[in-house]
Coordinates of N, CA, C and O in Angstrom, one line a residue:
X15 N -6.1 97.1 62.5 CA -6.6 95.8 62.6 C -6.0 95.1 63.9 O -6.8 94.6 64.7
X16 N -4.4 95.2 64.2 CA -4.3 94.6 65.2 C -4.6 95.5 66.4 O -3.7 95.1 67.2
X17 N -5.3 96.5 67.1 CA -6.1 96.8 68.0 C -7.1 95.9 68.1 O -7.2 95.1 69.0
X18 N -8.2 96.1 66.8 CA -9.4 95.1 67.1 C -9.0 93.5 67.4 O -9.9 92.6 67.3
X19 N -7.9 93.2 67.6 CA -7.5 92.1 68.0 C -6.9 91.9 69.9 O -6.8 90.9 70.6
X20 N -6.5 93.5 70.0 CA -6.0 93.8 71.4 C -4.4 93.2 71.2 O -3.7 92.6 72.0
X21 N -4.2 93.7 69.6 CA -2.3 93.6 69.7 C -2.1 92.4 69.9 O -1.0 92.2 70.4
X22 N -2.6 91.3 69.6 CA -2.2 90.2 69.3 C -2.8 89.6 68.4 O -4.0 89.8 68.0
X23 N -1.6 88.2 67.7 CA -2.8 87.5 66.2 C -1.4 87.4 65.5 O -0.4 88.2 65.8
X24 N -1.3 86.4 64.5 CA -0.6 86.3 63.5 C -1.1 87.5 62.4 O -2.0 88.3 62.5
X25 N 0.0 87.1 61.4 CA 0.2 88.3 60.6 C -1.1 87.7 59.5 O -1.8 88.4 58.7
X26 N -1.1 86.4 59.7 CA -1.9 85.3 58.6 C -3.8 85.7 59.1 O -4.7 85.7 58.3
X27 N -3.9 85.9 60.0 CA -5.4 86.4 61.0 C -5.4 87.7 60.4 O -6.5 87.9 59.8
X28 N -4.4 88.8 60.5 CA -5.0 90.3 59.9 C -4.9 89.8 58.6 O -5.7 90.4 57.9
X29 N -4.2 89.1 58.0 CA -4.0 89.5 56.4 C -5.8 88.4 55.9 O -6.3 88.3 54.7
X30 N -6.2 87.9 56.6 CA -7.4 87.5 55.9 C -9.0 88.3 56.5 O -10.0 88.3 55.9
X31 N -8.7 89.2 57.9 CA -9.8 90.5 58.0 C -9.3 91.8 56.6 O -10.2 92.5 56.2
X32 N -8.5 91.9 56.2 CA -8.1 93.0 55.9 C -7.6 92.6 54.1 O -7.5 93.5 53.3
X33 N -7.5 91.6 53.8 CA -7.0 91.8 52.0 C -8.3 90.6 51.6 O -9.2 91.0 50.8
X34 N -8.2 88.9 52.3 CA -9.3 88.1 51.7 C -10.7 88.4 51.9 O -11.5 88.5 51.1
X35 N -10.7 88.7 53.4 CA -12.7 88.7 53.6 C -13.2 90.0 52.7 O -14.2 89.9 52.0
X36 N -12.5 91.1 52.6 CA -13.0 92.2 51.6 C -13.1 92.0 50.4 O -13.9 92.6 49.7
X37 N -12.0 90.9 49.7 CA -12.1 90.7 48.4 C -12.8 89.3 48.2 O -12.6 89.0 47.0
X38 N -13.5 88.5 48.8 CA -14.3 87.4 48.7 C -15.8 88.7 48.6 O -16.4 88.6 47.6
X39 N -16.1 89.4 49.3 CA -17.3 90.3 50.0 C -17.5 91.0 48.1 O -18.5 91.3 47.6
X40 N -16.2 91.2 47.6 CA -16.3 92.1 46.7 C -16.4 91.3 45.4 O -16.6 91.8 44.2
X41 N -16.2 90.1 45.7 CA -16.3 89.4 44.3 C -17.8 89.1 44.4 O -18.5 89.6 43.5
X42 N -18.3 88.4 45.4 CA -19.5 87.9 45.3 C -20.4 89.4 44.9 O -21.0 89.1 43.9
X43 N -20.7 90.5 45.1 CA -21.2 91.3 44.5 C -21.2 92.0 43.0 O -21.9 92.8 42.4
X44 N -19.8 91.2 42.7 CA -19.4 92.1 41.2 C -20.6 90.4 40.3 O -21.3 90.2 39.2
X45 N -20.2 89.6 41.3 CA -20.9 88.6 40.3 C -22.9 88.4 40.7 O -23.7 87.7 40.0
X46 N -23.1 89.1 41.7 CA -24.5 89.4 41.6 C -25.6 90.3 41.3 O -26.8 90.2 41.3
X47 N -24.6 91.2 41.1 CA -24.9 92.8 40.4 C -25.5 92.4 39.0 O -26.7 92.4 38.7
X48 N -24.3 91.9 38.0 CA -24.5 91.6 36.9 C -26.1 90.6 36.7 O -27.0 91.1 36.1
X49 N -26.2 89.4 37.3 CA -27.3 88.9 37.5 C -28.4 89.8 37.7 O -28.7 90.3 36.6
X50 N -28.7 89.9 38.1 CA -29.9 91.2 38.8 C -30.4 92.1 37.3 O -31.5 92.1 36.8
X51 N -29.6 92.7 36.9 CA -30.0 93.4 35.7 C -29.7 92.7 34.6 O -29.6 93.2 33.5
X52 N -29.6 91.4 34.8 CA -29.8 90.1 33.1 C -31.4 90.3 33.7 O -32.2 91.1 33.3
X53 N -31.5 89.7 34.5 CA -32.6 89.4 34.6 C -34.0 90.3 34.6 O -35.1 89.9 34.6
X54 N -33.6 91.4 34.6 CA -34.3 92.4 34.5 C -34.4 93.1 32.7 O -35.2 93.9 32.3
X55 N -33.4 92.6 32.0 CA -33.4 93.2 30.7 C -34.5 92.6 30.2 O -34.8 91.5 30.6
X56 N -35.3 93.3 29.2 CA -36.2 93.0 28.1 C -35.5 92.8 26.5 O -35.3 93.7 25.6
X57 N -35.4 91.6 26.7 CA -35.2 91.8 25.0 C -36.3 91.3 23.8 O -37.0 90.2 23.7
X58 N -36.0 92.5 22.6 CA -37.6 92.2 22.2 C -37.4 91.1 21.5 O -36.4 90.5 21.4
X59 N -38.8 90.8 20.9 CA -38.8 89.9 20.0 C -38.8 90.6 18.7 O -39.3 91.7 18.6
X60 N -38.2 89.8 17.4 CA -38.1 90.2 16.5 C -38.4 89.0 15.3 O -37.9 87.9 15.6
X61 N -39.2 89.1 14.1 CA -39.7 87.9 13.8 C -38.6 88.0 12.2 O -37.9 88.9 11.9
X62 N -38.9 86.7 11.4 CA -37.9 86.8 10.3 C -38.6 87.6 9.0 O -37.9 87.6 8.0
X63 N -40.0 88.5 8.9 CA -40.2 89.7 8.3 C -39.5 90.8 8.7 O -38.7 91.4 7.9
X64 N -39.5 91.2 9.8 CA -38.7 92.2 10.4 C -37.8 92.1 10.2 O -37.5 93.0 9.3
X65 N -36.5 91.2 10.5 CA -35.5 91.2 9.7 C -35.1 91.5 8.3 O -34.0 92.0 8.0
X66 N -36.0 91.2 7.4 CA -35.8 91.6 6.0 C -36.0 92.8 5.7 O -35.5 93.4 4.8
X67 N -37.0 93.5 6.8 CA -37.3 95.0 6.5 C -36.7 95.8 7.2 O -37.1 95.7 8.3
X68 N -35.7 96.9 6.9 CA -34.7 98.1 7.8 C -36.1 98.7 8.8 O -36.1 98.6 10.0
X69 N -37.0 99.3 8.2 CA -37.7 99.9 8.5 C -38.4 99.4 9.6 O -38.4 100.2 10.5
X70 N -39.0 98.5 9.8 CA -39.6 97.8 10.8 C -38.7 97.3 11.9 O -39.1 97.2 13.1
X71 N -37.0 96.9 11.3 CA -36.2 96.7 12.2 C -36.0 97.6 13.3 O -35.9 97.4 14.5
X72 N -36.0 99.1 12.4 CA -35.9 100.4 13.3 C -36.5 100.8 14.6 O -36.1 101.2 15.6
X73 N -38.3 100.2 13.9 CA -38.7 100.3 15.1 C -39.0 99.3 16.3 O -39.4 99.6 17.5
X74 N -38.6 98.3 15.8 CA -38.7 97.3 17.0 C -37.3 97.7 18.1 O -37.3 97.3 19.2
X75 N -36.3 98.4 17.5 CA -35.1 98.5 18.3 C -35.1 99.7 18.9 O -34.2 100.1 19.7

């Protein structure tokens, strides 16, 4: 890091290329990943006969 700087910079300038901007970069994707496939799940419907019956439960799931 401190080359891409040309050997100069506080220690406070590499330590936010190198430990914050990667872990800001890495959060925001762990929290839009998740989103993406909520939104994509199907969940069925299931009505309050189905529930009383195993058999019908089975197959709806």
């Amino acid at each position: 890091m401190s080359a891409f700087f040309g050997g100069e910079g506080s220690f406070r300038r590499t330590f936010e290329f190198t430990g914050f901007l990667p872990s800001l970069i890495g959060s925001a994707i762990t929290v839009l990943m998740p989103l993406h496939y909520i939104s994509e799940a199907e969940i069925p419907k299931i009505s309050i006969t189905q529930l009383h019956s195993v058999t019908k439960l089975k197959k709806v799931l």
